[in-house]
Amino acid sequence: MIVRTMCPKDIAEVAEVEKIAWGPLAASKETIAQRSAVFEKGSIVVIEKGQVVGYAASQLTDHISTKSWDAQTDCGQIAQSHRPEGAIAYGVSMSARPGVSGKGVAHHVIDAYTKMYLGGGCRAMCVGSRVPGFVKWIRHNQDGNLTDYVVPQTDGRFRDPELRLYAANGFNLLWDMPDYFPDEKSAGHGAMMIRTQM
Ligand SMILES: CC(C)(COP(=O)(O)OP(=O)(O)OC[C@H]1O[C@@H](n2cnc3c(N)ncnc32)[C@H](O)[C@@H]1OP(=O)(O)O)[C@@H](O)C(=O)NCCC(=O)NCCS
């Protein structure tokens, strides 16, 4: 598995991976190119057997926010939200082809970003996670709410599969974020996750 900065020749394949992972919410070729034009180092690809199997985009910021993904990322375009002097890295998007062997795309992406950002002097890496288990959980826990849902259980494990993925890669919960991203299974909500240690 190779992880490297995205080049213009990768864009068509990256758009394919985005479509598979995100369906109608996938980033277009123009958006993928735009993110790289604003902050080249922030866009990376994961390659397996010569094929793009993963893509991630990130930006730098100078604060951590509770606002929606659209507000925090300039609707995913990053032109108005990337701060070249910022000391906090923020995950804009990540996508993978299903069934990638070994440790999976997320592990390789987060490992590469950790070396680049925390190893390069950033104070923290943040990501706004969706909470795709929330709608199912709230159906059976009608007295509960988003804050209850995102807090780790007594055994330390998160209820949500996407939060568990970030926790398995060194992230901790900062706060829940109502109306973060229009994902049906999350009822539009999310949670801010942070990693500060190599
Ligand atoms: C998130 C993603 C990049 C991870 O890819 P990967 O590292 O190759 O690994 P997998 O897809 O096998 O997922 C790893 C684990 O995370 C869980 N997970 C991650 N995102 C999830 C989601 N949105 N819903 C449910 N489970 C999710 C999986 O169930 C899996 O759990 P398991 O190991 O217990 O089976 C990929 O699943 C993807 O492209 N998802 C759609 C887009 C997305 O949610 N991006 C992340 C937010 S920006």
XYZ file of N, CA and C and ligand atoms in Angstrom:
642
model
N 0.847 -1.206 0.000
C 0.000 0.000 0.000
C 0.881 1.255 0.000
N 0.618 2.144 -0.946
C 1.390 3.394 -1.021
C 0.450 4.547 -0.690
N 0.916 5.487 0.115
C 0.139 6.700 0.391
C 0.980 7.876 -0.094
N 0.395 8.708 -0.944
C 1.147 9.857 -1.472
C 0.209 11.023 -1.762
N 0.816 12.183 -2.000
C 0.039 13.372 -2.368
C -0.700 13.114 -3.679
N -1.942 13.565 -3.769
C -2.725 13.376 -4.996
C -2.149 14.222 -6.137
N -2.107 13.657 -7.363
C -1.679 14.409 -8.562
C -2.898 14.597 -9.466
N -2.821 15.554 -10.410
C -3.941 15.751 -11.338
C -4.350 14.464 -12.064
N -3.381 13.577 -12.380
C -3.736 12.355 -13.126
C -4.585 11.381 -12.278
N -4.627 11.579 -10.975
C -5.418 10.689 -10.102
C -6.898 11.074 -10.053
N -7.213 12.283 -10.519
C -8.533 12.859 -10.207
C -9.705 12.008 -10.710
N -9.588 11.460 -11.927
C -10.701 10.653 -12.463
C -10.950 9.434 -11.571
N -9.874 8.764 -11.156
C -10.029 7.581 -10.300
C -10.535 7.952 -8.908
N -10.058 9.085 -8.400
C -10.515 9.547 -7.081
C -12.019 9.823 -7.120
N -12.470 10.428 -8.221
C -13.903 10.730 -8.354
C -14.731 9.441 -8.355
N -14.157 8.398 -8.945
C -14.820 7.080 -8.963
C -14.951 6.540 -7.521
N -13.857 6.629 -6.760
C -13.860 6.143 -5.370
C -14.866 6.950 -4.541
N -14.869 8.256 -4.741
C -15.822 9.122 -4.022
C -17.260 8.685 -4.312
N -17.551 8.395 -5.573
C -18.906 8.015 -5.994
C -19.327 6.711 -5.309
N -18.385 5.767 -5.261
C -18.692 4.475 -4.627
C -18.968 4.687 -3.134
N -18.147 5.526 -2.492
C -18.260 5.700 -1.041
C -19.414 6.613 -0.636
N -19.673 7.648 -1.427
C -20.610 8.688 -0.986
C -21.874 8.805 -1.830
N -21.948 8.087 -2.956
C -23.140 8.172 -3.813
C -23.421 9.612 -4.219
N -24.679 10.075 -4.037
C -25.018 11.425 -4.492
C -24.276 12.544 -3.749
N -23.667 12.216 -2.608
C -22.938 13.261 -1.855
C -21.451 13.313 -2.238
N -21.066 12.530 -3.244
C -19.645 12.471 -3.640
C -19.141 13.821 -4.123
N -17.859 14.093 -3.873
C -17.229 15.307 -4.413
C -17.045 15.137 -5.920
N -17.289 16.198 -6.661
C -17.102 16.163 -8.118
C -15.607 16.289 -8.437
N -15.276 16.019 -9.706
C -13.881 16.183 -10.151
C -13.406 17.614 -9.908
N -14.301 18.580 -10.129
C -13.935 20.002 -9.953
C -13.610 20.278 -8.478
N -14.436 19.734 -7.586
C -14.201 19.945 -6.149
C -12.889 19.291 -5.721
N -12.652 18.077 -6.216
C -11.420 17.348 -5.867
C -10.201 18.161 -6.344
N -10.284 18.682 -7.557
C -9.179 19.486 -8.112
C -9.007 20.787 -7.335
N -10.119 21.394 -6.969
C -10.094 22.674 -6.250
C -9.393 22.546 -4.889
N -9.728 21.459 -4.156
C -9.099 21.249 -2.836
C -7.583 21.160 -2.980
N -7.151 20.452 -4.008
C -5.719 20.273 -4.225
C -5.063 21.575 -4.683
N -5.804 22.379 -5.447
C -5.257 23.661 -5.911
C -5.072 24.618 -4.731
N -5.984 24.549 -3.761
C -5.892 25.442 -2.591
C -4.773 24.982 -1.654
N -4.681 23.656 -1.424
C -3.718 23.127 -0.457
C -3.273 21.750 -0.949
N -2.233 21.735 -1.756
C -1.821 20.511 -2.460
C -1.507 19.367 -1.494
N -0.724 19.663 -0.441
C -0.290 18.613 0.492
C -1.449 17.953 1.233
N -2.571 18.681 1.319
C -3.709 18.190 2.114
C -4.481 17.072 1.458
N -4.313 16.874 0.133
C -5.056 15.817 -0.570
C -4.142 14.632 -0.812
N -4.542 13.470 -0.324
C -3.694 12.280 -0.484
C -4.495 11.115 -1.069
N -3.757 10.193 -1.679
C -4.396 8.981 -2.212
C -3.694 7.747 -1.645
N -4.470 6.682 -1.541
C -3.923 5.385 -1.130
C -3.984 4.486 -2.366
N -2.838 3.888 -2.699
C -2.727 3.078 -3.919
C -2.446 1.629 -3.541
N -3.215 0.729 -4.148
C -2.946 -0.704 -3.976
C -2.932 -1.335 -5.362
N -1.891 -2.093 -5.652
C -1.730 -2.732 -6.982
C -1.996 -1.748 -8.117
N -1.441 -0.559 -8.004
C -1.547 0.435 -9.068
C -2.893 1.143 -9.174
N -3.820 0.799 -8.273
C -5.167 1.384 -8.348
C -5.413 2.302 -7.139
N -6.111 3.412 -7.378
C -6.475 4.281 -6.242
C -7.587 3.585 -5.452
N -7.302 3.270 -4.186
C -8.320 2.609 -3.349
C -8.815 3.537 -2.239
N -8.153 4.676 -2.068
C -8.592 5.596 -1.023
C -8.184 7.021 -1.338
N -8.936 7.947 -0.781
C -8.685 9.380 -1.005
C -9.045 10.114 0.280
N -8.278 11.138 0.605
C -8.648 11.994 1.727
C -8.198 13.418 1.439
N -8.988 14.365 1.912
C -8.639 15.780 1.780
C -8.679 16.415 3.161
N -7.783 17.369 3.368
C -7.716 18.042 4.663
C -7.328 19.497 4.445
N -7.461 20.275 5.506
C -7.075 21.686 5.457
C -6.457 22.051 6.800
N -5.868 23.228 6.860
C -5.374 23.746 8.135
C -6.348 24.798 8.633
N -6.474 24.888 9.952
C -7.359 25.883 10.536
C -6.703 26.442 11.804
N -7.265 27.541 12.321
C -6.694 28.132 13.529
C -7.641 28.016 14.720
N -8.754 27.294 14.538
C -9.689 27.108 15.659
C -10.496 25.833 15.430
N -11.094 25.345 16.511
C -11.966 24.174 16.384
C -13.395 24.669 16.580
N -14.272 24.218 15.705
C -15.599 24.820 15.616
C -16.698 23.803 15.927
N -17.877 24.308 16.224
C -19.045 23.431 16.395
C -19.980 23.554 15.189
N -19.542 24.322 14.201
C -20.435 24.593 13.064
C -20.552 23.389 12.117
N -21.433 23.499 11.144
C -21.678 22.408 10.197
C -20.449 22.173 9.307
N -20.437 20.998 8.648
C -19.351 20.683 7.706
C -19.278 21.743 6.613
N -20.426 22.157 6.095
C -20.450 23.196 5.051
C -19.743 24.462 5.540
N -20.079 24.889 6.765
C -19.503 26.129 7.300
C -18.001 25.971 7.563
N -17.604 24.797 8.033
C -16.196 24.611 8.409
C -15.288 24.374 7.209
N -15.873 23.965 6.082
C -15.034 23.593 4.926
C -15.365 24.398 3.674
N -16.134 25.476 3.822
C -16.519 26.252 2.635
C -17.242 25.326 1.653
N -18.202 24.565 2.195
C -18.980 23.579 1.402
C -18.060 22.579 0.700
N -16.957 22.230 1.369
C -16.049 21.232 0.805
C -15.044 21.792 -0.180
N -15.118 23.087 -0.469
C -14.223 23.695 -1.482
C -12.902 24.180 -0.872
N -12.912 24.485 0.410
C -11.805 24.931 1.280
C -11.143 26.269 0.908
N -11.583 26.904 -0.162
C -10.925 28.167 -0.572
C -11.039 29.225 0.527
N -12.202 29.293 1.174
C -12.419 30.317 2.202
C -12.109 29.813 3.610
N -11.875 28.508 3.783
C -11.722 27.966 5.147
C -10.296 27.516 5.462
N -9.477 27.238 4.464
C -8.091 26.810 4.706
C -7.254 27.999 5.182
N -6.536 27.786 6.290
C -5.660 28.836 6.837
C -4.225 28.328 6.773
N -3.436 28.796 5.797
C -2.090 28.244 5.611
C -1.224 28.308 6.873
N -1.486 29.291 7.752
C -0.671 29.405 8.972
C -1.290 28.664 10.150
N -2.430 28.011 9.971
C -3.123 27.333 11.070
C -2.327 26.154 11.607
N -2.475 25.888 12.906
C -1.722 24.793 13.532
C -2.621 23.608 13.889
N -3.828 23.613 13.351
C -4.748 22.494 13.581
C -5.140 21.941 12.203
N -4.971 20.632 12.026
C -5.375 19.997 10.756
C -6.814 19.531 10.891
N -7.581 19.698 9.819
C -8.996 19.323 9.861
C -9.321 18.418 8.678
N -9.899 17.257 8.954
C -10.255 16.300 7.909
C -11.493 16.761 7.166
N -11.359 16.944 5.865
C -12.471 17.436 5.047
C -13.284 16.265 4.505
N -12.598 15.217 4.047
C -13.312 14.064 3.486
C -12.386 12.861 3.408
N -12.993 11.688 3.484
C -12.209 10.445 3.316
C -13.113 9.442 2.616
N -12.561 8.698 1.663
C -13.372 7.689 0.978
C -12.492 6.510 0.596
N -13.124 5.346 0.521
C -12.383 4.121 0.210
C -13.197 3.223 -0.687
N -12.495 2.434 -1.510
C -13.172 1.329 -2.192
C -13.456 0.288 -1.118
N -14.616 -0.363 -1.172
C -14.898 -1.389 -0.164
C -13.951 -2.579 -0.325
N -13.718 -3.266 0.787
C -12.959 -4.520 0.734
C -11.469 -4.352 0.549
N -10.921 -3.202 0.937
C -9.466 -3.027 0.849
C -8.808 -3.939 1.880
N -7.768 -4.637 1.419
C -7.163 -5.646 2.295
C -6.371 -5.011 3.434
N -5.974 -5.834 4.375
C -5.112 -5.396 5.477
C -5.825 -4.489 6.452
N -5.117 -3.432 6.863
C -5.650 -2.572 7.919
C -6.706 -1.590 7.434
N -6.958 -1.519 6.140
C -7.984 -0.611 5.623
C -7.419 0.759 5.306
N -8.205 1.512 4.560
C -7.773 2.821 4.077
C -7.633 3.833 5.212
N -8.606 3.848 6.122
C -8.602 4.865 7.195
C -7.292 4.810 7.984
N -6.838 3.605 8.296
C -5.595 3.456 9.061
C -4.422 4.116 8.328
N -4.314 3.851 7.020
C -3.186 4.391 6.240
C -3.284 5.912 6.096
N -4.518 6.393 5.881
C -4.724 7.842 5.742
C -4.341 8.541 7.049
N -4.845 8.026 8.160
C -4.611 8.699 9.456
C -3.135 8.612 9.838
N -2.510 7.486 9.525
C -1.077 7.331 9.807
C -0.258 8.375 9.015
N -0.606 8.542 7.745
C 0.127 9.508 6.902
C -0.102 10.936 7.400
N -1.348 11.261 7.724
C -1.644 12.613 8.225
C -0.964 12.853 9.585
N -0.916 11.819 10.414
C -0.288 11.984 11.741
C 1.182 12.351 11.576
N 1.865 11.627 10.679
C 3.299 11.922 10.451
C 3.458 13.326 9.882
N 2.597 13.657 8.936
C 2.729 14.952 8.256
C 2.355 16.119 9.184
N 1.248 15.990 9.894
C 0.743 17.119 10.683
C 1.322 17.150 12.099
N 1.098 16.088 12.879
C 1.610 16.124 14.260
C 3.134 16.055 14.236
N 3.686 15.299 13.277
C 5.142 15.234 13.123
C 5.721 16.530 12.562
N 4.879 17.335 11.962
C 5.348 18.574 11.328
C 5.030 19.816 12.130
N 4.613 19.646 13.379
C 4.427 20.803 14.266
C 2.996 21.234 14.506
N 2.012 20.568 13.903
C 0.607 20.911 14.215
C 0.286 20.488 15.642
N -0.616 21.227 16.286
C -0.970 20.907 17.667
C -2.018 19.807 17.761
N -2.849 19.686 16.737
C -3.930 18.694 16.800
C -4.416 18.360 15.402
N -5.055 17.189 15.297
C -5.803 16.818 14.093
C -7.252 16.620 14.533
N -8.170 17.198 13.799
C -9.591 17.079 14.139
C -10.357 16.527 12.953
N -11.456 15.882 13.262
C -12.352 15.446 12.194
C -13.786 15.457 12.722
N -14.681 15.932 11.883
C -16.100 15.858 12.221
C -16.613 14.536 11.692
N -16.972 13.647 12.609
C -17.456 12.324 12.185
C -18.967 12.340 12.067
N -19.497 11.605 11.090
C -20.935 11.345 11.124
C -21.199 10.368 12.269
N -22.465 10.119 12.568
C -22.801 9.144 13.621
C -23.879 8.206 13.041
N -23.476 7.341 12.077
C -24.472 6.592 11.303
C -25.267 5.545 12.082
N -24.919 5.329 13.351
C -25.735 4.403 14.156
C -26.805 5.118 14.957
N -26.854 6.437 14.865
C -27.712 7.204 15.779
C -29.212 6.954 15.568
N -29.669 6.982 14.309
C -31.124 6.864 14.057
C -31.647 5.527 14.590
N -30.892 4.475 14.341
C -31.301 3.140 14.820
C -31.321 3.126 16.355
N -30.315 3.711 16.975
C -30.205 3.702 18.446
C -31.343 4.485 19.086
N -31.659 5.653 18.533
C -32.658 6.523 19.173
C -34.059 5.894 19.088
N -34.262 5.057 18.054
C -35.542 4.341 17.932
C -35.782 3.456 19.151
N -34.726 2.887 19.680
C -34.852 1.986 20.836
C -34.544 2.697 22.155
N -34.169 3.964 22.082
C -33.789 4.715 23.306
C -34.421 6.101 23.231
N -35.748 6.106 23.282
C -36.438 7.363 22.976
C -36.247 8.455 24.032
N -35.765 8.073 25.225
C -35.452 9.104 26.231
C -34.042 9.647 26.021
N -33.282 9.047 25.121
C -31.889 9.452 24.923
C -31.770 10.658 24.011
N -30.558 11.130 23.871
C -30.301 12.247 22.945
C -28.901 12.075 22.350
N -28.521 13.013 21.478
C -27.249 12.897 20.759
C -26.057 12.834 21.723
N -26.105 13.673 22.767
C -24.981 13.709 23.719
C -24.816 12.346 24.391
N -25.946 11.737 24.802
C -25.870 10.391 25.412
C -25.255 9.409 24.428
N -25.676 9.524 23.161
C -25.257 8.545 22.157
C -23.752 8.584 21.900
N -23.174 9.793 21.841
C -21.759 9.870 21.438
C -20.778 9.589 22.578
N -21.278 9.657 23.824
C -20.369 9.428 24.958
C -19.970 7.944 24.997
N -18.683 7.645 25.245
C -18.288 6.231 25.316
C -19.041 5.495 26.425
N -19.275 4.196 26.229
C -19.973 3.389 27.229
C -19.023 3.070 28.390
N -19.540 2.376 29.406
C -18.708 2.123 30.599
C -17.446 1.327 30.267
N -17.506 0.522 29.190
C -16.297 -0.233 28.809
C -15.345 0.604 27.941
N -15.686 1.888 27.745
C -14.814 2.786 26.974
C -15.097 2.783 25.486
N -15.935 1.842 25.008
C -16.215 1.753 23.566
C -17.311 2.726 23.151
N -17.167 3.298 21.963
C -18.241 4.137 21.417
C -19.353 3.251 20.868
N -20.587 3.730 20.971
C -21.708 2.994 20.374
C -21.653 3.046 18.852
N -21.142 4.139 18.319
C -21.227 4.372 16.883
C -20.039 3.765 16.124
N -20.302 3.072 14.982
C -19.198 2.425 14.252
C -18.177 3.396 13.685
N -18.635 4.581 13.247
C -17.668 5.537 12.674
C -16.823 6.164 13.798
N -17.444 6.435 14.950
C -16.657 6.957 16.083
C -15.649 5.894 16.541
N -16.068 4.624 16.493
C -15.142 3.534 16.883
C -13.945 3.477 15.937
N -14.211 3.730 14.638
C -13.110 3.723 13.659
C -12.090 4.815 14.012
N -12.555 6.015 14.329
C -11.619 7.095 14.690
C -10.927 6.797 16.030
N -11.689 6.250 16.983
C -11.085 5.929 18.290
C -9.979 4.886 18.119
N -10.222 3.915 17.228
C -9.209 2.876 16.986
C -7.954 3.478 16.357
N -8.071 4.686 15.821
C -6.930 5.362 15.187
C -6.475 6.576 15.995
N -6.672 6.510 17.306
C -6.061 7.491 18.213
C -6.848 8.746 18.504
N -8.111 8.823 18.042
C -8.905 10.038 18.275
C -9.781 9.896 19.527
N -10.010 11.035 20.182
C -10.922 11.114 21.329
C -12.067 12.058 20.995
N -13.164 11.889 21.744
C -14.335 12.748 21.520
C -14.102 14.141 22.094
N -14.450 15.173 21.303
C -14.460 16.540 21.846
C -15.894 16.935 22.202
N -16.787 16.931 21.197
C -18.183 17.282 21.457
C -19.095 16.771 20.355
N -20.381 16.681 20.698
C -21.355 16.306 19.679
C -21.696 17.555 18.863
N -22.129 17.342 17.622
C -22.429 18.476 16.734
C -23.784 18.257 16.044
N -24.856 18.809 16.634
C -26.160 18.714 15.972
C -26.098 19.388 14.603
N -26.834 18.823 13.650
C -26.921 19.400 12.292
C -25.556 19.610 11.643
N -24.708 18.603 11.735
C -23.361 18.732 11.176
C -23.296 18.431 9.685
N -23.939 17.314 9.277
C -23.796 16.871 7.878
C -25.054 16.109 7.481
N -25.576 16.319 6.255
C -26.866 15.727 5.891
C -26.799 14.222 5.602
N -26.536 13.450 6.642
C -26.519 11.991 6.491
C -27.755 11.432 7.191
N -28.562 10.678 6.438
C -29.849 10.192 6.988
C -29.684 9.339 8.226
N -28.740 8.386 8.164
C -28.575 7.450 9.292
C -28.115 8.172 10.558
N -27.507 9.347 10.381
C -27.027 10.138 11.525
C -28.056 11.186 11.949
N -29.208 11.231 11.271
C -30.208 12.293 11.471
C -29.561 13.666 11.286
N -28.521 13.717 10.470
C -27.842 14.986 10.184
C -26.806 15.386 11.221
N -26.641 14.559 12.273
C -25.742 14.962 13.367
C -24.312 14.437 13.167
N -23.435 14.867 14.060
C -22.051 14.415 14.010
C -21.369 14.616 15.343
N -20.066 14.350 15.366
C -19.281 14.553 16.592
C -17.875 14.954 16.195
N -17.286 15.871 16.958
C -15.916 16.304 16.677
C -14.948 15.385 17.420
N -14.013 14.824 16.663
C -13.005 13.934 17.247
C -11.638 14.609 17.112
N -10.774 14.391 18.088
C -9.457 15.064 18.092
C -8.339 14.081 18.435
N -7.206 14.272 17.776
C -5.996 13.502 18.129
C -4.851 14.499 18.300
N -4.137 14.376 19.421
C -3.059 15.338 19.682
C -1.686 14.663 19.832
N -1.670 13.335 19.939
C -0.398 12.623 20.171
C -0.002 11.831 18.939
N 1.318 11.793 18.675
C 1.834 10.920 17.603
C 1.495 9.486 17.949
C -14.715 5.333 6.285
C -13.953 4.533 5.246
C -13.000 5.447 4.456
C -13.116 3.465 5.975
O -12.551 2.591 5.034
P -11.578 1.411 5.501
O -10.599 1.943 6.472
O -10.995 0.788 4.289
O -12.391 0.356 6.310
P -13.890 -0.193 6.343
O -14.744 0.411 5.279
O -13.766 -1.680 6.383
O -14.379 0.348 7.763
C -13.665 0.079 8.964
C -14.637 -0.016 10.123
O -15.295 1.251 10.326
C -16.708 1.088 10.350
N -17.315 2.272 9.707
C -16.668 3.337 9.204
N -17.512 4.230 8.711
C -18.723 3.725 8.867
C -20.013 4.189 8.541
N -20.209 5.358 7.928
N -21.077 3.406 8.844
C -20.878 2.217 9.439
N -19.680 1.734 9.768
C -18.605 2.485 9.495
C -16.958 -0.187 9.570
O -18.142 -0.808 10.010
C -15.733 -1.048 9.908
O -15.936 -1.677 11.148
P -15.361 -3.163 11.447
O -13.868 -3.025 11.281
O -15.787 -3.406 12.837
O -15.987 -4.031 10.413
C -14.922 3.801 4.236
O -15.756 2.934 4.983
C -15.783 4.773 3.452
O -15.370 5.253 2.390
N -17.000 5.074 3.959
C -17.924 5.995 3.291
C -17.471 7.434 3.450
C -17.206 7.816 4.914
O -17.966 7.508 5.818
N -16.087 8.549 5.156
C -15.671 8.924 6.526
C -16.140 10.253 6.940
S -15.295 11.555 6.104
